[in-house]
XYZ file of C-alpha atoms in Angstrom:
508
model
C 98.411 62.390 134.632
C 100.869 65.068 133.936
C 100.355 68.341 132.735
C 100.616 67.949 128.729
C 103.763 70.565 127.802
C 103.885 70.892 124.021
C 107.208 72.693 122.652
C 107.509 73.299 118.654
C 111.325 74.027 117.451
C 112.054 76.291 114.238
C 115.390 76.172 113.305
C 117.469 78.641 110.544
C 121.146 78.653 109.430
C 123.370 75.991 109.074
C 123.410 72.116 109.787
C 125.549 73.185 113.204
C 121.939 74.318 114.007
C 120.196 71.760 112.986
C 122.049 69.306 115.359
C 121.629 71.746 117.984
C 117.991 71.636 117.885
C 117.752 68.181 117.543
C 120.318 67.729 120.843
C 117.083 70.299 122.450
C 114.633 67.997 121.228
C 115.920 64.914 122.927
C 116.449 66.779 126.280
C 113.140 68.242 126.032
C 111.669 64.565 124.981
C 113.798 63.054 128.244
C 111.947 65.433 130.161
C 108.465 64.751 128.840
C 107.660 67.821 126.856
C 105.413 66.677 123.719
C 107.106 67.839 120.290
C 105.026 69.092 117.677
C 105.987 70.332 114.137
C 104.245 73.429 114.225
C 104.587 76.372 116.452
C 100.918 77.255 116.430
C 100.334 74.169 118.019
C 102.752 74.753 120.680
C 102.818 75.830 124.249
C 106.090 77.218 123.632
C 107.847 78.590 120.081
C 111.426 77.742 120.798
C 113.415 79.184 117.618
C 117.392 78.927 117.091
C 118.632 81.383 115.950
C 121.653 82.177 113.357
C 124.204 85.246 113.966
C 126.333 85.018 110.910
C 125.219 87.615 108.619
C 122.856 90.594 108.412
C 120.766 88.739 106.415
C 120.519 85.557 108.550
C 119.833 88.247 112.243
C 116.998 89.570 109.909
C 115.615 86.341 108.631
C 116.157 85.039 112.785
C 114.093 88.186 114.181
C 111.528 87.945 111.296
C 110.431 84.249 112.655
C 110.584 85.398 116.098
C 108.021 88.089 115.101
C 105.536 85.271 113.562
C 106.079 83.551 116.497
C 104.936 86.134 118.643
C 101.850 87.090 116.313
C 100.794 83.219 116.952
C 100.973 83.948 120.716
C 99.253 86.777 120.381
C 96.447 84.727 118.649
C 96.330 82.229 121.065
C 94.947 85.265 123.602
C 92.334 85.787 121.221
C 91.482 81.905 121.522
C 93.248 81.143 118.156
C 95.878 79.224 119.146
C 98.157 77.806 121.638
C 101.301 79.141 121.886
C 102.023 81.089 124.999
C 106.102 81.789 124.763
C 108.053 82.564 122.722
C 112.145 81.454 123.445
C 115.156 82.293 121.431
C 118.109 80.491 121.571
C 121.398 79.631 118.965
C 123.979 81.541 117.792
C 122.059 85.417 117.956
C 120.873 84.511 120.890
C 124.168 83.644 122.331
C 125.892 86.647 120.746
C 123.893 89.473 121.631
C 122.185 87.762 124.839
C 120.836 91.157 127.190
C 120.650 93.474 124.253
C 118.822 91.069 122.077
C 116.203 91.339 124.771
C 116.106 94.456 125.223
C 115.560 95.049 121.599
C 113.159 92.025 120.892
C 110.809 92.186 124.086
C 108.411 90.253 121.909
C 110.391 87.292 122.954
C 110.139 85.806 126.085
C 113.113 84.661 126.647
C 117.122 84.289 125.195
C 118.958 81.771 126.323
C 122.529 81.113 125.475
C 124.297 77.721 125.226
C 125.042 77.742 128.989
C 120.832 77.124 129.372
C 120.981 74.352 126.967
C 121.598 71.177 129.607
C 118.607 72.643 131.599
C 116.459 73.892 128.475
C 113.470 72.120 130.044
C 113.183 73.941 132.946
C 114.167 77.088 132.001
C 111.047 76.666 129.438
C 109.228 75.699 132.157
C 109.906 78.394 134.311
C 109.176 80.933 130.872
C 105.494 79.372 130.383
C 104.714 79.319 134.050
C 105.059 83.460 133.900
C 108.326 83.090 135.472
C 111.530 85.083 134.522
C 115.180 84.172 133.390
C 117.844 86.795 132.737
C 119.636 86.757 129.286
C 122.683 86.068 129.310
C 125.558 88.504 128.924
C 127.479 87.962 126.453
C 131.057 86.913 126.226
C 133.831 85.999 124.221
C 133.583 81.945 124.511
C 137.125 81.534 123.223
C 138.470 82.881 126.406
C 136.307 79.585 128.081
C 138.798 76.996 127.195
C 142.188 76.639 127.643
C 144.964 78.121 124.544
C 146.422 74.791 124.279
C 144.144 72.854 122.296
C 145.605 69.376 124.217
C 143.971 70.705 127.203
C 140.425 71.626 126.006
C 139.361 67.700 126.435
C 139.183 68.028 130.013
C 136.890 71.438 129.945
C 133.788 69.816 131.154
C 132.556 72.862 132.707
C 131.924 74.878 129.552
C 128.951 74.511 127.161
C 129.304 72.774 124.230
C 125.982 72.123 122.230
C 126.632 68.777 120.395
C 129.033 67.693 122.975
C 126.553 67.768 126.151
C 129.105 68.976 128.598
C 126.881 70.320 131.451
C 127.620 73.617 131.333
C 126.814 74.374 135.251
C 130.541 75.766 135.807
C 131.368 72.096 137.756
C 134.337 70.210 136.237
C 131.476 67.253 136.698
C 130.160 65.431 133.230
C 125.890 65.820 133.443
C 123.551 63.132 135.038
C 123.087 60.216 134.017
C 119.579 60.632 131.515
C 116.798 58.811 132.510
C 116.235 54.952 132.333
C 113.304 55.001 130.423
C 114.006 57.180 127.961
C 111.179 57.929 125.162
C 111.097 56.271 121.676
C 113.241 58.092 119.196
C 115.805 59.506 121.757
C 119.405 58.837 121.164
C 120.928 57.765 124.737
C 123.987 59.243 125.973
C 125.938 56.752 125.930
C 128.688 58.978 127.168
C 129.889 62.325 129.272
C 130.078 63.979 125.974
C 127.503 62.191 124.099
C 124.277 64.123 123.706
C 120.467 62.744 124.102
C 118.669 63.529 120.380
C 115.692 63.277 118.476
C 115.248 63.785 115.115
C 113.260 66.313 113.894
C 111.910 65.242 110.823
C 112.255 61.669 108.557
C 114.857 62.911 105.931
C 117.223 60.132 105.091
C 120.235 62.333 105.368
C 121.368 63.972 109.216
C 124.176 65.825 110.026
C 126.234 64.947 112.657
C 128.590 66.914 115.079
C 132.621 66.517 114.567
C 133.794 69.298 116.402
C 132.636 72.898 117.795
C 134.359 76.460 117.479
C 137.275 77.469 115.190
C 140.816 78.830 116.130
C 140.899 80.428 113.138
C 141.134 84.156 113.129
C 139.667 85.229 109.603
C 139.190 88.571 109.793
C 135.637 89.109 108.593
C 134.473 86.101 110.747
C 132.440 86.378 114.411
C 131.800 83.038 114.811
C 134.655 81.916 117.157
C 133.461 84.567 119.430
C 130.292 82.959 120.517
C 131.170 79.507 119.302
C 134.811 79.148 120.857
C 137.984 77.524 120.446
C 138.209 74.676 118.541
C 137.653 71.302 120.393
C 136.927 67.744 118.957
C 134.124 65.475 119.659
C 135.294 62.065 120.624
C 135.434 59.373 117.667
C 133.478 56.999 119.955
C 130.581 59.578 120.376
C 130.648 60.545 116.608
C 130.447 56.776 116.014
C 128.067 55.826 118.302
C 125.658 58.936 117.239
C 126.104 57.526 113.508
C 125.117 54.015 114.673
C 121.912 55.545 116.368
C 120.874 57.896 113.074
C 121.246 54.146 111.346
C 119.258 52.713 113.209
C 116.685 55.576 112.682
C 116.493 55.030 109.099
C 119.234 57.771 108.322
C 121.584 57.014 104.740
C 123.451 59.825 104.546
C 125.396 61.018 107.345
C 127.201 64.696 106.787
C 130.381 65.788 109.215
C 129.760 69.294 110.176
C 131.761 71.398 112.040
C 133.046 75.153 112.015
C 136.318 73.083 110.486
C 136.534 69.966 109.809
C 140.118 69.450 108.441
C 141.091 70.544 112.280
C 139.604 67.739 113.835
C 141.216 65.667 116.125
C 144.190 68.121 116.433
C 143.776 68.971 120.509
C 142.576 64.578 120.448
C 146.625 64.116 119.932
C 146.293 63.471 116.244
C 145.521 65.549 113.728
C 144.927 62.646 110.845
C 142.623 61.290 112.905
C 139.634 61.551 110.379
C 141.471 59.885 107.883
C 140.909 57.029 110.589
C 137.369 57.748 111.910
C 136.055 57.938 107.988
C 136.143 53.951 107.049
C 135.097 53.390 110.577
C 132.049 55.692 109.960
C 131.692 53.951 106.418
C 131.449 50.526 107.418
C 128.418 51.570 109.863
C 125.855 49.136 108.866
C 122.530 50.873 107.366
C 124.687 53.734 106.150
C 125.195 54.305 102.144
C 127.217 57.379 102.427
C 129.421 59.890 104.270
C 129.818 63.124 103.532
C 132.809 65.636 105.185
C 131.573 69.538 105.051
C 133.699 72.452 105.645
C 137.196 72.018 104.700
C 140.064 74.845 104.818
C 141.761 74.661 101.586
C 145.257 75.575 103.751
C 144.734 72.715 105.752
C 144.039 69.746 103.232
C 146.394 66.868 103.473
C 147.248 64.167 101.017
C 146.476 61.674 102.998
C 143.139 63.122 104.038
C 142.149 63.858 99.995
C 143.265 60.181 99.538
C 140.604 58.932 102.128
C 138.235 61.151 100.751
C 138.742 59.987 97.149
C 138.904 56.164 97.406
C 136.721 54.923 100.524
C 133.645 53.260 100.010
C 131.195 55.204 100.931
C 132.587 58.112 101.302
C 131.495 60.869 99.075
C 134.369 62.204 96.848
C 132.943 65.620 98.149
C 135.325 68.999 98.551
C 133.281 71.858 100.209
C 136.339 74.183 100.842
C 136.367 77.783 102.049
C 138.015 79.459 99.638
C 136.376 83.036 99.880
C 138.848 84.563 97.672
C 141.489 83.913 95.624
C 143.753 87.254 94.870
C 146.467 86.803 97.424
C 146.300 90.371 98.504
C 143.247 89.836 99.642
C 143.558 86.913 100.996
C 146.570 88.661 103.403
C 143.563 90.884 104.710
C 141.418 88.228 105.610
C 144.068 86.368 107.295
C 143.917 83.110 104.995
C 146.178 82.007 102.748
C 147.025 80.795 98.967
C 145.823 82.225 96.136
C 144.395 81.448 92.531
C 147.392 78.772 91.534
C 147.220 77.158 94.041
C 144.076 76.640 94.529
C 143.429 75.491 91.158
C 146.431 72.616 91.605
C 144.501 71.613 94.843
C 141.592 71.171 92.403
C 143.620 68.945 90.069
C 145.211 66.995 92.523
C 141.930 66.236 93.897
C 140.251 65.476 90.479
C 143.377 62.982 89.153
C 142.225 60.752 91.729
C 138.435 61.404 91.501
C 137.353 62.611 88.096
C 133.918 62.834 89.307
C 134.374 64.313 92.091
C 132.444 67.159 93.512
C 134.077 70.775 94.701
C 131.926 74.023 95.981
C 132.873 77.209 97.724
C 131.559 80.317 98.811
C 132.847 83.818 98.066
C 133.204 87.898 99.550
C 133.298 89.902 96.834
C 133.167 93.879 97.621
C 135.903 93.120 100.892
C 137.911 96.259 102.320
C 140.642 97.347 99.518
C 139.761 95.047 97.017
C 140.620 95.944 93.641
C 139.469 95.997 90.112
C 141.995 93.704 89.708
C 141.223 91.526 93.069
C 138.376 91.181 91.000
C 139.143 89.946 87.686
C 141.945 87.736 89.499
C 139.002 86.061 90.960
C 136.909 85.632 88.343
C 140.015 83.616 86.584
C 139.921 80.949 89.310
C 136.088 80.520 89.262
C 136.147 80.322 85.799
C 138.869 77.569 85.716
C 138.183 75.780 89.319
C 134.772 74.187 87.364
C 132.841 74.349 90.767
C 129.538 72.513 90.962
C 127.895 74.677 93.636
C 129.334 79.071 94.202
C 128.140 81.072 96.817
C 128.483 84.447 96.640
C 128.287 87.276 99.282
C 129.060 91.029 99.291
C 131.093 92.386 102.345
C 129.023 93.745 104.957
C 131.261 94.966 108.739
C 130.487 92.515 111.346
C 130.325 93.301 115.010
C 133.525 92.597 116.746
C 135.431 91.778 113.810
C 139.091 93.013 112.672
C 137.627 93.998 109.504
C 134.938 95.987 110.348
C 137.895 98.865 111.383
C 139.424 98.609 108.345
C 139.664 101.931 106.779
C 139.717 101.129 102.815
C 136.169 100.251 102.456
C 134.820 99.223 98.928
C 131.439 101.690 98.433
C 128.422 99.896 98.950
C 126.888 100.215 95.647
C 130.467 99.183 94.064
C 129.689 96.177 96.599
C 126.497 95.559 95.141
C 127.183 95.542 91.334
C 130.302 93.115 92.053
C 127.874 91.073 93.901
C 125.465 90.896 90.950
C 128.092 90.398 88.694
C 130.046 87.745 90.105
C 126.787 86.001 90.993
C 125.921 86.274 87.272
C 129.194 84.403 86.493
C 128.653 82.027 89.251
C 125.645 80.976 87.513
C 126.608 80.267 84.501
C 129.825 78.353 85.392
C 128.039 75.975 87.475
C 125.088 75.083 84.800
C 127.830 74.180 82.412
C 129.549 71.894 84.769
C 126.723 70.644 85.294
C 126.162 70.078 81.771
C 129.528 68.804 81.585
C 128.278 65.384 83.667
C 125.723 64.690 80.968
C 126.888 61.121 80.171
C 128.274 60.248 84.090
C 127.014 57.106 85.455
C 126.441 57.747 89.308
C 125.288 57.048 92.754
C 122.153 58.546 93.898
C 120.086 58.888 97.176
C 116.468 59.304 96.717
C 115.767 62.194 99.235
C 111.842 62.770 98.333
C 109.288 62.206 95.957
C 106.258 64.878 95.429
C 103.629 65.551 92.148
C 105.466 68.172 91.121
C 109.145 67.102 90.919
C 108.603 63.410 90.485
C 111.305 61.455 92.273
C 114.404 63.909 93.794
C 117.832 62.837 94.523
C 121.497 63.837 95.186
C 124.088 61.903 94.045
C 127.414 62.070 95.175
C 128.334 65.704 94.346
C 125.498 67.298 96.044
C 124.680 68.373 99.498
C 121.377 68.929 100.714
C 120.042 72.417 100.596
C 123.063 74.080 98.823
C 124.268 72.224 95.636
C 121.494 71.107 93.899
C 119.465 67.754 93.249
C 119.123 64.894 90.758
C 115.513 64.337 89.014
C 115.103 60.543 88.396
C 113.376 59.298 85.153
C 111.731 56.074 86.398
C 108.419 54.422 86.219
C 109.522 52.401 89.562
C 108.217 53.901 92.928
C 111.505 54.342 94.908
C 110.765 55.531 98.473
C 113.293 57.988 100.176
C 116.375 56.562 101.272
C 116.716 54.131 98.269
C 120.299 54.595 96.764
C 119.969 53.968 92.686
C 122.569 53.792 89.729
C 121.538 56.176 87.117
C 123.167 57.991 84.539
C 122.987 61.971 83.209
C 120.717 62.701 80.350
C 119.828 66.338 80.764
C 120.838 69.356 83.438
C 118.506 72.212 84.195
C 120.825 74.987 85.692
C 122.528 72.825 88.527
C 120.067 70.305 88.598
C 120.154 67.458 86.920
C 117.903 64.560 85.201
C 119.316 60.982 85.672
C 117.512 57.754 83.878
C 117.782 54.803 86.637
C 119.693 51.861 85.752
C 119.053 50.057 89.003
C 118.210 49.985 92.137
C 120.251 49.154 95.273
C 119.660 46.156 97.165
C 116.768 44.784 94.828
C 118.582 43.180 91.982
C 115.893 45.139 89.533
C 116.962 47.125 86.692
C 114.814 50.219 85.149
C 113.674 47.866 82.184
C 112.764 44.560 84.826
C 110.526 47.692 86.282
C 108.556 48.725 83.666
């Protein structure tokens, strides 16, 4: 018999990541590595990594550090871990110096190592040594015309399983007999995948990178350019999830509203969305990341009357005083915004909006300020983040000379935050009365039965409570409507249940 190889994954940051370790998963599953849930029972800690924000590298370098304290247990005989790996977006950014800095881990491998993450693990546990990676700006990888990225097979993708070996070749062919639970390639682009996990919703892949050029924004430096997945690999992957079990698929990219622009057509998820919709086994679709500057009619039509598709706006806003605005390199402003809003909400009252926001960024005002507490207190956002300025490596705005002080920084923070807060429990207290869709995501002691209708994401926006006395198991999609909202949350009484003809009284 072979050797029994146990790997554990711990993921942090965004959905993007959460794909990515799933796309790890299935190579690692391909390649007979045993998965296991937790990293003390692991041969090998693999943990991706996020870059984005100070807070994120900190929250990335403490889990490497637990990670290491396991291995360090397992020498004393309590445990089994014996290497720890990092990989994702800090590992990819910083590569060498991450190394250097972290020698706790035992490796840091950047996207290039992803098509042969099995035996570079392998190579880790047996003692063996890979170099990190040096870093580089990945936007210089594919071509400037975005109608001639398609044919960049030779450049690491995670999500889009190019091969990444520097050959303009598509990868092998995965093997025959592939485990239970892995998603076949059915293409050169298509990835292998396993789930991690048994929630009803998954994300899936659209595109990778951003040719955006925000100026407070690293990402595109160690994501890349912008390039599309196919529509036949996004569909097939959906069809797979489906087939899993999966209800809710969510679009995630670094920008969604760009997709299918170097494809030959930039409306083309106005097409793929019914396609994705009329997936059988799937009860919604949800779109994530959209650039306000980039929203089309035709696209907010799609996204307001197809079945299936969630009436769901998660647009970058990040500001609205047009001065500053000009300094981050977006565009539009508080009117504007607040007419994309309205437009949106004439053809889908019910619809849900959210958006994050820098408060504290170089040479904004008192006024900035106040200008953009008017549009959050008119835009009636369900779900506000809010983040204070920090400089990040690499970035244009991190040499900009009219810096906002720090603790200036932090009292805007807290005080927008405060705002943000209260805003967003009285619109949710405005859909007291709303009759709407939910998906039952879990059920526990201490919550009861938890849901999201239409208007929430997972993780970010909030959930539904549901007052029932039938057992609904997750993935269940229910009618139910508002009685009661606790902050964002809300509490829902079921009126019935999908597919079983039962209403809440025929339950009781």
């Amino acid at each position: 018999m072979p050797e029994r190889r146990t790997v554990a994954l711990v993921t942090l940051g965004c959905a993007r990541n959460e794909v990515d370790s799933e796309e790890l998963a299935g190579r690692l599953a391909a390649d007979g590595w045993e998965l296991v849930e937790e990293a003390a029972d692991a041969d090998v800690a693999v943990v991706n990594t996020c870059g984005f924000v100070e807070a994120a590298k900190k929250d990335s370098v403490d889990a490497l550090l637990e990670a290491n304290d396991l291995k360090a247990a397992a020498r004393e005989g309590g445990g089994r871990t014996q290497a720890v790996v990092a990989v994702g977006c800090m590992a990819e950014r910083y590569g060498k110096e991450l190394a250097e800095a972290l020698p706790e881990a035992d490796g840091v491998l950047g996207f290039d190592d992803y098509s042969d993450i099995s035996g570079r693990l392998q190579t880790i546990l047996s003692g063996g040594i890979h170099a990190s990676h040096t870093p580089r700006d990945r936007r210089k990888l594919l071509p400037i015309s975005p109608a001639e990225r398609q044919d960049a097979a030779s450049v690491a993708l995670p999500g889009h399983a190019q091969s990444g070996s520097g050959e303009a070749t598509p990868p092998a062919d995965p093997p025959a007999d592939l485990p239970e639970g892995v998603a076949p390639a059915s293409g050169p682009r298509a990835p292998l995948r396993r789930r991690l996990g048994s929630s009803p919703v998954a994300s899936v892949k659209l595109a990778s990178g951003c040719d955006r050029r925000c100026s407070f924004c690293a990402i595109p430096s160690f994501r890349g350019s912008f390039i599309s997945r196919r529509p036949s690999d996004v569909l097939g992957e959906t069809r797979w999830l489906a087939g899993e079990g999966v209800k809710e698929v969510m679009l995630v990219s670094e920008n969604n509203t760009s997709y299918g622009k170097d494809l030959g057509d930039i409306r083309l998820l106005e097409t793929l969305l019914p396609e994705l919709a009329a997936v059988d086994g799937i009860e919604r679709i949800r779109v994530s990341y959209l650039q306000p500057a980039e929203m089309r009619p035709g696209l907010i039509d799609v996204l307001t009357g197809t079945d299936k598709v969630a009436p769901y706006f998660d647009l970058s806003f990040q500001h609205s005083a047009p001065g500053v605005l000009r300094s981050m390199r977006r565009f539009g402003g508080t009117d504007s915004f607040l007419e994309l809003l309205e437009t949106i909400r004439t053809k889908a009252p019910q619809a849900g909006a959210r958006s994050n926001f820098i408060v504290g960024f170089p040479g904004e005002t008192e006024s900035d300020l106040a200008e953009l507490e008017r549009f959050i207190t008119e835009a009636r956002l369900d779900a506000i983040g809010v983040f204070g300025y920090s400089d990040e490596d690499g970035t244009e705005a991190a040499s900009y000379e009219d810096k906002v002080d720090p603790d200036v920084v932090a009292e805007r923070l807290a005080r927008v935050s405060r705002l943000a807060e209260e805003l967003t429990a009285q619109r949710a207290e405005e859909r007291i009365g709303e009759t709407l869709r939910v998906l039952v995501d879990r059920t526990d002691d201490e919550d009861g039965v938890v849901g999201r209708a239409a208007h929430q994401a997972p993780e970010t926006d909030g959930v539904t409570l549901l007052s029932t006395d039938q057992e609904l198991a997750p993935g269940r999609m229910v009618e139910a409507t508002v009685v009661a909202s606790e902050g964002v949350d809300l509490v829902a009484e079921v009126l019935s249940v999908e597919g079983t003809g039962c209403t809440e009284e025929a339950g009781r």
